[in-house]
Coordinates of C-alpha atoms in Angstrom, one line a residue:
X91 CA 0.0 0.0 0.0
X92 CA 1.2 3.5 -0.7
X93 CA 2.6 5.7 2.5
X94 CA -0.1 8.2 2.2
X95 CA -2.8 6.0 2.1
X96 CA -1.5 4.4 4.8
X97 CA -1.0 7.7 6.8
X98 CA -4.7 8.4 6.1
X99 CA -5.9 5.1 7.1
X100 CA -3.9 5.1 10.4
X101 CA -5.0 8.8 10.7
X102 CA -9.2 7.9 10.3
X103 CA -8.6 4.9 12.6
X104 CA -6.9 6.7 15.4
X105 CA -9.8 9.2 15.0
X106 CA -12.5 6.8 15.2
X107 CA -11.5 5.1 18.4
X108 CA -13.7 5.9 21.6
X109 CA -13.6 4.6 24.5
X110 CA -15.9 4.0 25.7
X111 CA -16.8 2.9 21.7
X112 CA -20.4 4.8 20.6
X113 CA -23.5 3.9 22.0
X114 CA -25.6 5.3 19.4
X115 CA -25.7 5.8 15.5
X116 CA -25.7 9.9 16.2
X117 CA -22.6 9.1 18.5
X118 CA -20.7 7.1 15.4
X119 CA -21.4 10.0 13.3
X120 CA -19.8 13.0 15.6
X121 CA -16.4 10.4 16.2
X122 CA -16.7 10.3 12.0
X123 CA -17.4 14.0 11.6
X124 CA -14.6 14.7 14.2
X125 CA -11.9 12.7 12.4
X126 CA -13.0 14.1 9.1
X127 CA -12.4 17.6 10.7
X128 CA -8.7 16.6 10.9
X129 CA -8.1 14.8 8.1
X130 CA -5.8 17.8 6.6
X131 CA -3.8 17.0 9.4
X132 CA -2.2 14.3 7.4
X133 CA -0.4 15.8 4.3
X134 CA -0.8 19.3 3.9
X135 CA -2.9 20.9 1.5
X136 CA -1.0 22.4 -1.4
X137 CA -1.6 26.1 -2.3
X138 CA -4.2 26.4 -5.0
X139 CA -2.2 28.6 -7.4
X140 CA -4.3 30.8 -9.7
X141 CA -7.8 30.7 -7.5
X142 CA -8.8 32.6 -4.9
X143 CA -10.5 31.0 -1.8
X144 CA -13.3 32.9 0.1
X145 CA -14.5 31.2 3.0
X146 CA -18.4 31.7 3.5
X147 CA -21.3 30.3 5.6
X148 CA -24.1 28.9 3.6
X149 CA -27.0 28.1 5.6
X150 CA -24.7 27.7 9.0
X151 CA -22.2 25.6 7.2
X152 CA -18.8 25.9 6.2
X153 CA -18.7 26.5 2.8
X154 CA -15.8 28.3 0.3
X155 CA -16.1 30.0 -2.7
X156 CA -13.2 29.0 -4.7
X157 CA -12.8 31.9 -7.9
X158 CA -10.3 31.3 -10.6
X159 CA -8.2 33.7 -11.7
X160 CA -9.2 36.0 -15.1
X161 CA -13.0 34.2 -14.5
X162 CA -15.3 35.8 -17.3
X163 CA -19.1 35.5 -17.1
X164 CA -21.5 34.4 -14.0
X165 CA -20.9 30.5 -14.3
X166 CA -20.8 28.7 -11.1
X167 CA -20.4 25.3 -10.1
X168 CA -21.7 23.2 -7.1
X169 CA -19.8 20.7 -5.4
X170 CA -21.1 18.6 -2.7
X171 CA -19.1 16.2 -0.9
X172 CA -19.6 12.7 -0.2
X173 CA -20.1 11.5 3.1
X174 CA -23.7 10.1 3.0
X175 CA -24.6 13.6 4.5
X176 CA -22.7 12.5 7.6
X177 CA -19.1 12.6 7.4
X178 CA -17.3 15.1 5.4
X179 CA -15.3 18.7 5.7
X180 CA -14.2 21.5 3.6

């Protein structure tokens, strides 16, 4: 297996485990939201070169506009992560 993977694997895994482990299914999903929240903590993000990032709050989440450079028009698109609307993080 690749290093990174790995790292990310190890990462999720140490981020999962509770003790005492979760009771309830609304418990599982804060440990996964809670690892997910870290996950950057891994590798580093590289710059995004050539776009501009604007964080925002859309609704009372955490959302970012991300604007690239020399943009022309009004075109947008919408990205929503996976997750299964439970897990997940900009």
């Amino acid at each position: 297996m690749r290093a990174d993977i790995q790292r990310a694997f190890d990462h999720l895994a140490a981020g999962m485990s509770a003790n005492p482990p979760p009771q309830s299914v609304a418990e599982m999903i804060g440990l996964l939201r809670k690892a997910t929240e870290t996950y950057g903590d891994v590798e580093q993000r590289p710059p995004l070169y050539g776009v501009r990032s604007i964080p925002v709050v859309a609704g009372g989440v955490p959302a970012e506009w991300l604007i690239p450079d020399g943009l022309a028009g009004d075109a947008t698109i919408v990205y929503f992560h996976g997750g299964g609307w439970a897990a997940g993080s900009l």
